[in-house]
């Protein structure tokens, strides 16, 4: 065996503390070491060239570099080995910077420790074997889960570049939360006006298969080769033949809408057969099996069926399971709103004066249940309080800032002021107007006479403590109590209407999606990105990308930007056609495997399955899904699982050398 | 300004006492409440004048190590006494004349000495007043406040909420009834620290026998029974007038 | 001979001392103010200070000296005892003459009585309220003595309580509670207090309602009354209140005969304050006039 | 200052640094409108090194330890058990203590109770009963240790509740005993007032007594004692409402009808601090004839009676700032919901509300009862 050992000075980082020369001399005396050198910057081109030259000239078959953390430059040096036609895995790094020179000023101790690491690396590398990088083909189709603005944007970008996209939406229409808004900040342009053209594009794009009222129920496979099962729930109206005349809705047994409309947050009503909103995509009605008389086994003449010319009504719809193969998946399932009932003292659902912001969005929307009128207890409010940070920045509920609430609160304030001329009070902790044009939007609100009181609302009560308040409460008002922290006083403000600016939460479906796609979440409950700054749209699972609020609260511009980024990443992957797989994975020796199955649930990447082998059940690791964490190898009672780059022998050699 | 303050311990009436014909048997002792006021006033006076405060515990031999004495001195130390002394009387006596004579020599070096006007177990004297007689110092009792404007100005209760201001020559002894501010609470942590740190100079003195007062017996006063008056208003008013008369209110 | 030193600041106590002295034998009364109704030999001096006391004591060589347990008595008595070394008994509530004096003293916060025999000559500091002042009244035979000794203690100012009285020091306190009904009845209580030379006070609810100022509150968060008589009108006697009642005699009026205030009362009257007060006031007015 | 900061770090788990100055505390505080320093301002002033300003304002004493701010604080900062006691401790060490409180603390230090009562008389209430309540000293072991705490043992009105509880236990044939003269203050108010050394001293002495005897659990009707024993002493303790609830099946069979409209006051240290809301309500509801109404502000939003954390000895301080006491507001609220009986979960509430009834002129219309008193009344036939 001929090992080359290279000690890096890292400028003065290492050399100032560790006695580099002494280390080189030490290396030279080690068994199997053919060459030992030091150099100022091993990672520099001349440094790398030194190694390449030595491999060729001295016929080296193993290389050890004593420098920084392998996280920094392992890849660099492996590439160098490759250039010298040596298998890149016959290489080991010893970290003598972070672990030696950076943790002490003591030259002796640092040098002694560096020697131990050096020797340990030498002993280990002797046991390294040649490993081969493998390649797999990539299916050029993409699945987008979630049809909100993020899912729509990502789908359109992909489809327009010629990629075949499956867009799955669990609701009967795409559009997501954005479809419910009246105006968008900071431009106050109509939400529907900018969203509906995009929705129609989805409908019309031949590269997009739109599956509304559908949910992903199973995902198998790995990057480039996912097999996805989708459950299309029964709609009872055939999308392929419906001509969107809506005669069915018109002629329903229920002459008036009387069931709370999901789309209108319960403020408006709908019939059992309905279309969520006029611009819904697909523009096809849906029958709610919970409220439809016929589907509940009750008597009904089924006028809907009778009047439908294209015969689109199908009460026999049982739903269907659809299977698709894709190479990448984009998760864009959005967010849920914080349930304001959890903060009892704010009186949501207790006082008829208290609303959540999204309810008010629907009220303000001209196609909404009140036709754009703001109505509280049958009349226009004269004084309105907007409570910021409901559920947000609160360790008892959601610790993070939801980012959009300040701006949408200001937006609602301005819209309400404009439509009702009411006095509007914003109770806030900090106004976070960080985006382009946002500060200007906030200034405009101030200019319009909207009052901002700095102080989180302590409670909303109908318990008056003086005569003035008593008479105000009799007018049907509630009292907002807060400390005005800038004036150091306690404010008790009787108002007609309270709007709770509820924050964003991870969507309830995320648990299921997380399980299906083997994804992880950050402590706030949203999906974890691979790197918070440098890789914000990838996940820890290869081939799966994130778009929109499922990664964390965002406003529309940020959601759109991220959707485009994730579509771009997916495109890059597909364009490659095939991918290389790290060989540092685990393997099962099926002869040794006892079939106990302990490893199967332990694998965080679900890469292990039980297969029949010579008539017995044995574990098998899918090398494409294995991320090389080694949990299976360390837990196998029969020692049948071997991690290619962390064999027991290698680790033992390393430890033995360290302890010697 | 050399300021002295006297602290004494007395039977704890809260814990109860046993009354025997020839003696009173306490369960426990506590610092004498009036002396706690005297000490507080002495601390206030020290703060006002920047003087030196020496607190002197007076205790008889039997109780020389009683924890109440320890507590009284520790409280004084915690509140800011500059030095502590403990005068141990070689025998117990109820007669304050005897006490005054026994301790007089040790009170010659002060400008002002504060002492509780009386201790609850006393029936034979006001220690401060007698001591002033023995030493030839000025004396004021019923003190509720002390000021200093180069000379001593003492506030004394004259009854019915009226207060008299007196200019008093030094050296003087002041019998304090209540300090001008409430007794400061000393937290346990400070009290323990004081007990650990304080140094007490112990002085033993002999008590002269002056005689002249002989205890015949101790006994409990009869408990006044409540007289409950009922009847019509006219009658009741008459009875009440009689009660007022008996109390010489009319 | 008994030498009585009159009380300079609470002069009415002087009569009680005279009443006692009368029972003990020959006596002379020393006063520093004009009294025209003290029974017996009165020596009028310009000032009463320890030098005057010492001088008169030396001059008359009495077998007993009486002082009042009052502002000037409590200063002068111990000073005299200190100078002369003669025995002194304080907190005296009973005194008899014989070969030796037989004195009874009230001590241990009123929990213990002690009977003493005291050699002559001796000094006694007598508590108030045990001898009938009327017995001390009569026609005086006044002799003026010109003794004006410089003193080491000089009165420079008398400070009366500012606008409001200090109830904790008042001898007679008429105190009202919720049983008084409405605010107008406070006036009746004030009138009663005036008739009895007392001051009016109240329990917390009365103060909280603003019917009386905070300075008049009796109880834990108010003041502790220590005078001679405490008259509780319509006060039930909650613990917090009773903590502040340390008067020697408590007279309570309440409709509820189980009211806890009766437990600390010497005299309890079961009646409605609002019915009783007008009648009582009427009767007291008659007596006064 | 360093000592204060160290104490703050210890008591708030370093969290007081995390205050985002939102003001939820101030808006939630029953004294928020009156105090010169809401908790938020206190934290701000501490950060700015203006601690003496807080202490001189006396705001640190203007807190009834009701836990509302703490339970609502979005940054989860221990205000009630942390910021306030730390500031109070500094006050104590500087000798700035309100007189009433000072007296109470001296008495607790000397006699183990704030009333300057003899420890020998701690079982005085039991002697007023027509049956003998056994002491642990005699019995050595019992299933239940009944702990009246200072107010329940000495306070004339609160004693009635203690006696009622003992009677109920007797009717239920519970094997119970008391500590009698061996009992002393458990010290929850002392701790909340910042006298930590005294609290620890009391705890140490009490634990010595507890360890001498065998019992399954302690029952107390003092919510502060309950809190201290549960969360600081780490003992097995039941609030008497829990105890009554545990015995509800048996009690139900014995209840007579009562003709009352009852509202229940959630005491802070039962509810907000220890999450006990339903047991007392279920007990009350199970008495036949009783109409149960809720206060408008109930459970975690209930208003404090004003007695906690030494508040019962801080009346004079509070009077300087506050026009209407919380207890007064509370009894008016009871009237508003049409109650003729306020049932309390803590004995300290009783004198607070009875006083408030007098001040508001509602005495005669509304009465205050401990839950044990109500139960006893139902057992004895109304």
Short mmCIF file of C-alpha atoms in Angstrom, two decimals, chain A residues 251-615:
data_model
loop_
_atom_site.label_atom_id
_atom_site.label_comp_id
_atom_site.label_asym_id
_atom_site.label_seq_id
_atom_site.Cartn_x
_atom_site.Cartn_y
_atom_site.Cartn_z
CA UNK A 251 -83.33 23.94 -10.24
CA UNK A 252 -82.19 22.27 -7.01
CA UNK A 253 -84.91 21.14 -4.62
CA UNK A 254 -83.65 23.81 -2.21
CA UNK A 255 -84.90 27.02 -3.71
CA UNK A 256 -82.69 29.15 -1.50
CA UNK A 257 -79.09 28.55 -0.48
CA UNK A 258 -79.23 27.52 3.15
CA UNK A 259 -76.02 25.71 3.99
CA UNK A 260 -72.94 27.59 5.17
CA UNK A 261 -70.62 28.14 2.24
CA UNK A 262 -67.11 26.84 2.84
CA UNK A 263 -65.74 29.32 0.38
CA UNK A 264 -67.48 32.22 2.12
CA UNK A 265 -66.16 31.14 5.54
CA UNK A 266 -69.68 30.40 6.66
CA UNK A 267 -70.84 33.98 6.21
CA UNK A 268 -72.62 33.20 2.92
CA UNK A 269 -74.84 30.25 2.06
CA UNK A 270 -74.95 27.69 -0.72
CA UNK A 271 -77.19 24.86 -1.97
CA UNK A 272 -76.26 21.14 -1.89
CA UNK A 273 -75.27 21.53 -5.54
CA UNK A 274 -73.15 24.58 -5.98
CA UNK A 275 -70.17 26.22 -7.53
CA UNK A 276 -67.82 27.73 -4.92
CA UNK A 277 -67.58 31.06 -6.69
CA UNK A 278 -68.44 32.31 -10.16
CA UNK A 279 -64.89 32.12 -11.60
CA UNK A 280 -64.18 28.66 -10.18
CA UNK A 281 -61.94 26.35 -12.23
CA UNK A 282 -63.08 23.94 -13.39
CA UNK A 283 -66.39 25.79 -13.85
CA UNK A 284 -68.26 22.66 -12.91
CA UNK A 285 -70.75 22.38 -10.04
CA UNK A 286 -70.28 19.87 -7.27
CA UNK A 287 -72.81 18.05 -5.13
CA UNK A 288 -72.18 17.92 -1.39
CA UNK A 289 -73.13 14.40 -0.31
CA UNK A 290 -73.76 15.57 3.26
CA UNK A 291 -76.48 18.02 2.36
CA UNK A 292 -77.94 16.57 -0.87
CA UNK A 293 -81.31 14.96 -0.14
CA UNK A 294 -80.94 12.24 -2.74
CA UNK A 295 -77.45 11.24 -1.65
CA UNK A 296 -78.73 11.05 1.90
CA UNK A 297 -81.30 8.52 0.85
CA UNK A 298 -84.19 10.95 1.17
CA UNK A 299 -86.89 11.73 -1.32
CA UNK A 300 -85.95 14.12 -4.14
CA UNK A 301 -87.13 14.49 -7.69
CA UNK A 302 -83.59 15.16 -8.86
CA UNK A 303 -84.50 18.22 -10.90
CA UNK A 304 -80.79 18.82 -11.37
CA UNK A 305 -80.48 15.65 -13.34
CA UNK A 306 -83.62 16.39 -15.24
CA UNK A 307 -82.57 19.84 -16.45
CA UNK A 308 -79.00 18.92 -17.33
CA UNK A 309 -78.85 18.75 -21.09
CA UNK A 310 -75.37 17.23 -21.46
CA UNK A 311 -76.37 14.63 -18.84
CA UNK A 312 -73.46 15.55 -16.63
CA UNK A 313 -75.10 14.70 -13.30
CA UNK A 314 -73.93 11.31 -12.15
CA UNK A 315 -75.22 10.16 -8.79
CA UNK A 316 -73.38 6.90 -9.25
CA UNK A 317 -70.01 8.60 -9.08
CA UNK A 318 -67.95 6.58 -6.59
CA UNK A 319 -64.70 8.43 -7.20
CA UNK A 320 -61.63 6.81 -8.71
CA UNK A 321 -58.03 6.00 -8.00
CA UNK A 322 -55.56 7.39 -10.53
CA UNK A 323 -51.94 6.34 -10.74
CA UNK A 324 -49.28 8.57 -12.32
CA UNK A 325 -45.51 8.31 -12.76
CA UNK A 326 -43.48 11.45 -12.22
CA UNK A 327 -39.84 12.42 -11.82
CA UNK A 328 -40.34 15.32 -9.40
CA UNK A 329 -42.95 16.56 -6.99
CA UNK A 330 -43.71 20.11 -5.93
CA UNK A 331 -45.58 20.49 -2.65
CA UNK A 332 -47.66 23.66 -2.55
CA UNK A 333 -50.44 22.87 -0.12
CA UNK A 334 -50.45 26.30 1.48
CA UNK A 335 -51.52 27.05 5.01
CA UNK A 336 -54.43 27.10 7.43
CA UNK A 337 -55.55 30.07 9.46
CA UNK A 338 -55.12 30.11 13.21
CA UNK A 339 -58.29 29.09 15.02
CA UNK A 340 -59.20 32.22 16.97
CA UNK A 341 -61.39 30.27 19.38
CA UNK A 342 -58.21 29.09 21.05
CA UNK A 343 -57.77 32.54 22.55
CA UNK A 344 -60.94 32.59 24.54
CA UNK A 345 -60.49 36.07 25.89
CA UNK A 346 -60.88 37.52 22.38
CA UNK A 347 -64.46 36.29 22.36
CA UNK A 348 -64.50 34.86 18.82
CA UNK A 349 -67.73 32.92 18.30
CA UNK A 350 -68.89 34.32 21.64
CA UNK A 351 -69.56 37.92 20.66
CA UNK A 352 -71.34 38.59 17.36
CA UNK A 353 -69.07 41.62 16.94
CA UNK A 354 -65.89 39.60 16.58
CA UNK A 355 -64.71 38.39 13.15
CA UNK A 356 -61.60 36.92 11.67
CA UNK A 357 -59.86 38.74 8.88
CA UNK A 358 -60.77 36.19 6.22
CA UNK A 359 -64.46 36.55 7.09
CA UNK A 360 -64.13 40.27 6.55
CA UNK A 361 -62.30 39.62 3.26
CA UNK A 362 -65.38 37.75 2.08
CA UNK A 363 -67.66 40.55 3.27
CA UNK A 364 -65.61 43.11 1.38
CA UNK A 365 -65.57 41.04 -1.78
CA UNK A 366 -68.17 42.33 -4.20
CA UNK A 367 -69.04 38.81 -5.29
CA UNK A 368 -69.12 37.77 -1.63
CA UNK A 369 -72.11 37.07 0.60
CA UNK A 370 -72.84 40.71 1.48
CA UNK A 371 -72.03 42.08 -1.93
CA UNK A 372 -69.11 44.07 -0.59
CA UNK A 373 -70.96 45.61 2.36
CA UNK A 374 -69.47 45.46 5.85
CA UNK A 375 -72.32 44.57 8.16
CA UNK A 376 -72.20 43.83 11.88
CA UNK A 377 -75.35 42.83 13.71
CA UNK A 378 -77.40 44.21 10.84
CA UNK A 379 -75.72 47.60 10.53
CA UNK A 380 -72.62 49.34 9.33
CA UNK A 381 -70.00 49.62 12.05
CA UNK A 382 -69.04 53.09 13.23
CA UNK A 383 -65.93 52.03 15.06
CA UNK A 384 -63.75 49.07 14.23
CA UNK A 385 -60.77 47.58 16.05
CA UNK A 386 -58.27 45.40 14.26
CA UNK A 387 -56.31 43.11 16.54
CA UNK A 388 -52.90 42.18 15.19
CA UNK A 389 -50.86 39.09 16.00
CA UNK A 390 -53.76 36.81 16.94
CA UNK A 391 -52.08 33.49 17.58
CA UNK A 392 -48.78 34.80 16.23
CA UNK A 393 -45.63 35.75 18.13
CA UNK A 394 -47.13 33.86 21.04
CA UNK A 395 -45.31 30.99 22.67
CA UNK A 396 -48.62 29.57 23.83
CA UNK A 397 -49.81 29.36 20.24
CA UNK A 398 -47.55 30.15 17.28
CA UNK A 399 -44.20 31.55 18.18
CA UNK A 400 -43.34 32.94 14.75
CA UNK A 401 -44.45 36.09 13.00
CA UNK A 402 -46.92 35.36 10.22
CA UNK A 403 -45.47 38.18 8.11
CA UNK A 404 -48.61 39.08 6.19
CA UNK A 405 -50.97 40.12 8.98
CA UNK A 406 -49.65 43.64 9.44
CA UNK A 407 -50.12 44.36 5.79
CA UNK A 408 -53.50 42.69 5.38
CA UNK A 409 -54.68 44.44 8.56
CA UNK A 410 -53.71 47.79 7.09
CA UNK A 411 -55.38 46.78 3.86
CA UNK A 412 -58.62 45.86 5.67
CA UNK A 413 -58.40 49.08 7.67
CA UNK A 414 -58.18 51.13 4.51
CA UNK A 415 -60.94 49.22 2.74
CA UNK A 416 -63.28 49.50 5.73
CA UNK A 417 -62.55 53.18 6.12
CA UNK A 418 -63.26 53.69 2.45
CA UNK A 419 -66.50 51.71 2.39
CA UNK A 420 -68.04 52.59 5.76
CA UNK A 421 -66.26 55.74 6.88
CA UNK A 422 -65.86 54.05 10.28
CA UNK A 423 -63.13 54.99 12.74
CA UNK A 424 -60.57 52.23 12.48
CA UNK A 425 -58.09 51.35 15.22
CA UNK A 426 -55.18 48.99 14.70
CA UNK A 427 -53.76 47.40 17.84
CA UNK A 428 -50.30 46.16 16.99
CA UNK A 429 -47.03 45.08 18.56
CA UNK A 430 -44.73 46.13 15.72
CA UNK A 431 -45.78 47.15 12.23
CA UNK A 432 -43.74 45.00 9.90
CA UNK A 433 -44.04 46.62 6.50
CA UNK A 434 -40.96 45.11 4.93
CA UNK A 435 -41.84 44.55 1.30
CA UNK A 436 -41.60 46.65 -1.79
CA UNK A 437 -44.13 49.45 -1.55
CA UNK A 438 -45.31 48.32 1.86
CA UNK A 439 -44.01 51.21 3.93
CA UNK A 440 -45.67 53.58 1.47
CA UNK A 441 -48.91 51.64 1.91
CA UNK A 442 -48.66 52.00 5.70
CA UNK A 443 -47.96 55.73 5.40
CA UNK A 444 -51.03 56.10 3.22
CA UNK A 445 -53.15 54.43 5.92
CA UNK A 446 -51.80 56.87 8.50
CA UNK A 447 -52.59 59.71 6.17
CA UNK A 448 -56.15 58.47 5.85
CA UNK A 449 -56.63 58.83 9.60
CA UNK A 450 -56.46 55.20 10.59
CA UNK A 451 -55.36 55.03 14.22
CA UNK A 452 -52.51 52.80 15.27
CA UNK A 453 -52.24 51.92 18.96
CA UNK A 454 -49.09 50.09 19.95
CA UNK A 455 -50.16 47.39 22.37
CA UNK A 456 -51.34 43.85 22.07
CA UNK A 457 -54.99 43.51 22.95
CA UNK A 458 -55.34 41.91 26.38
CA UNK A 459 -59.01 41.03 26.13
CA UNK A 460 -62.31 41.77 24.46
CA UNK A 461 -65.10 41.99 26.94
CA UNK A 462 -68.72 42.95 27.36
CA UNK A 463 -68.11 43.67 31.04
CA UNK A 464 -68.22 47.45 31.42
CA UNK A 465 -66.54 49.03 34.45
CA UNK A 466 -68.04 52.49 34.33
CA UNK A 467 -71.23 54.19 33.30
CA UNK A 468 -69.90 55.40 29.97
CA UNK A 469 -68.90 51.89 29.04
CA UNK A 470 -72.21 50.54 30.24
CA UNK A 471 -74.14 52.77 27.89
CA UNK A 472 -71.76 51.91 25.05
CA UNK A 473 -72.20 48.21 25.65
CA UNK A 474 -75.93 48.66 25.55
CA UNK A 475 -75.50 49.91 21.99
CA UNK A 476 -74.32 46.42 21.15
CA UNK A 477 -70.63 47.16 21.36
CA UNK A 478 -67.81 45.23 22.93
CA UNK A 479 -64.85 46.73 24.75
CA UNK A 480 -61.31 46.23 23.57
CA UNK A 481 -58.78 46.38 26.41
CA UNK A 482 -55.11 47.01 25.77
CA UNK A 483 -52.13 48.79 27.18
CA UNK A 484 -51.17 51.63 24.89
CA UNK A 485 -47.49 51.05 25.39
CA UNK A 486 -46.37 54.31 23.84
CA UNK A 487 -48.57 56.47 25.98
CA UNK A 488 -48.28 54.26 29.06
CA UNK A 489 -51.99 54.09 29.54
CA UNK A 490 -54.66 51.45 29.54
CA UNK A 491 -57.11 51.80 26.68
CA UNK A 492 -60.66 50.53 26.99
CA UNK A 493 -62.28 51.14 23.63
CA UNK A 494 -65.91 50.28 22.92
CA UNK A 495 -66.26 49.20 19.27
CA UNK A 496 -68.92 47.81 16.95
CA UNK A 497 -66.63 45.42 15.20
CA UNK A 498 -63.46 43.57 16.06
CA UNK A 499 -61.34 41.99 13.36
CA UNK A 500 -58.90 39.37 14.54
CA UNK A 501 -55.83 39.28 12.34
CA UNK A 502 -55.21 35.59 12.67
CA UNK A 503 -51.86 34.19 11.72
CA UNK A 504 -50.92 31.31 9.44
CA UNK A 505 -50.51 27.72 10.57
CA UNK A 506 -49.12 24.66 8.83
CA UNK A 507 -52.07 23.08 7.00
CA UNK A 508 -53.74 20.13 8.69
CA UNK A 509 -53.04 17.96 5.63
CA UNK A 510 -49.33 18.48 6.04
CA UNK A 511 -49.01 15.57 8.46
CA UNK A 512 -50.31 13.21 5.80
CA UNK A 513 -48.20 14.70 3.00
CA UNK A 514 -45.14 14.62 5.24
CA UNK A 515 -45.67 10.92 5.85
CA UNK A 516 -46.31 10.11 2.19
CA UNK A 517 -43.31 12.03 0.90
CA UNK A 518 -40.95 11.35 3.81
CA UNK A 519 -40.42 15.00 4.49
CA UNK A 520 -39.50 16.73 7.70
CA UNK A 521 -40.65 19.93 9.34
CA UNK A 522 -38.97 22.75 11.23
CA UNK A 523 -39.96 23.46 14.85
CA UNK A 524 -42.64 25.88 13.67
CA UNK A 525 -44.42 22.94 11.98
CA UNK A 526 -43.83 24.05 8.39
CA UNK A 527 -41.88 22.01 5.85
CA UNK A 528 -38.13 22.01 6.30
CA UNK A 529 -36.09 23.22 3.37
CA UNK A 530 -32.71 21.70 2.62
CA UNK A 531 -30.90 24.90 3.53
CA UNK A 532 -32.73 27.90 4.98
CA UNK A 533 -30.74 30.38 2.93
CA UNK A 534 -29.00 28.67 0.04
CA UNK A 535 -31.47 25.96 -0.87
CA UNK A 536 -34.89 27.22 0.21
CA UNK A 537 -37.05 25.30 -2.26
CA UNK A 538 -35.54 21.82 -2.01
CA UNK A 539 -36.38 19.35 0.67
CA UNK A 540 -34.23 16.76 2.36
CA UNK A 541 -35.78 14.22 -0.01
CA UNK A 542 -34.26 14.31 -3.50
CA UNK A 543 -36.71 15.26 -6.20
CA UNK A 544 -39.27 16.89 -3.94
CA UNK A 545 -39.57 20.67 -3.88
CA UNK A 546 -41.58 23.21 -1.89
CA UNK A 547 -43.52 26.21 -3.07
CA UNK A 548 -45.49 28.79 -1.13
CA UNK A 549 -46.67 28.96 2.43
CA UNK A 550 -46.23 25.32 3.27
CA UNK A 551 -42.61 26.27 3.89
CA UNK A 552 -43.60 29.20 6.12
CA UNK A 553 -45.81 32.29 6.06
CA UNK A 554 -45.45 34.35 2.89
CA UNK A 555 -47.24 37.02 0.98
CA UNK A 556 -48.31 36.60 -2.63
CA UNK A 557 -45.15 37.97 -4.31
CA UNK A 558 -42.94 35.72 -2.21
CA UNK A 559 -45.15 32.69 -2.86
CA UNK A 560 -45.04 33.34 -6.58
CA UNK A 561 -41.28 33.83 -6.54
CA UNK A 562 -40.76 30.64 -4.63
CA UNK A 563 -43.13 28.74 -6.91
CA UNK A 564 -41.09 29.83 -9.90
CA UNK A 565 -37.88 28.87 -8.11
CA UNK A 566 -39.15 25.39 -7.29
CA UNK A 567 -40.42 24.92 -10.84
CA UNK A 568 -36.96 25.95 -12.00
CA UNK A 569 -35.29 23.43 -9.74
CA UNK A 570 -37.65 20.69 -10.90
CA UNK A 571 -36.93 21.64 -14.48
CA UNK A 572 -33.18 21.48 -13.91
CA UNK A 573 -33.56 18.00 -12.51
CA UNK A 574 -35.68 16.81 -15.41
CA UNK A 575 -33.43 18.40 -18.00
CA UNK A 576 -30.49 16.39 -16.72
CA UNK A 577 -32.25 13.22 -17.84
CA UNK A 578 -30.35 11.13 -15.32
CA UNK A 579 -28.76 11.60 -11.92
CA UNK A 580 -25.75 10.29 -10.09
CA UNK A 581 -26.28 8.49 -6.81
CA UNK A 582 -23.78 8.68 -3.95
CA UNK A 583 -22.20 5.28 -3.39
CA UNK A 584 -21.84 5.88 0.33
CA UNK A 585 -24.97 3.87 1.05
CA UNK A 586 -25.80 0.74 2.99
CA UNK A 587 -26.13 -2.76 1.58
CA UNK A 588 -27.71 -5.89 2.97
CA UNK A 589 -25.83 -9.16 2.90
CA UNK A 590 -28.92 -11.30 2.27
CA UNK A 591 -27.09 -14.43 3.38
CA UNK A 592 -26.45 -13.01 6.82
CA UNK A 593 -29.84 -11.28 7.15
CA UNK A 594 -32.17 -13.13 9.55
CA UNK A 595 -35.26 -11.32 8.28
CA UNK A 596 -36.07 -9.80 11.67
CA UNK A 597 -37.20 -6.56 10.05
CA UNK A 598 -35.87 -4.26 12.80
CA UNK A 599 -34.25 -2.00 10.22
CA UNK A 600 -37.41 -1.37 8.22
CA UNK A 601 -39.20 1.09 10.53
CA UNK A 602 -35.91 2.63 11.67
CA UNK A 603 -34.97 3.90 8.22
CA UNK A 604 -35.91 7.60 8.15
CA UNK A 605 -36.00 7.52 4.32
CA UNK A 606 -38.20 4.42 4.01
CA UNK A 607 -35.53 2.89 1.77
CA UNK A 608 -35.71 -0.61 3.25
CA UNK A 609 -38.31 -3.18 2.35
CA UNK A 610 -38.64 -6.92 2.95
CA UNK A 611 -38.28 -9.09 -0.15
CA UNK A 612 -38.41 -12.79 -0.79
CA UNK A 613 -34.94 -14.26 -1.23
CA UNK A 614 -34.38 -17.97 -1.56
CA UNK A 615 -37.82 -18.53 -0.12
#
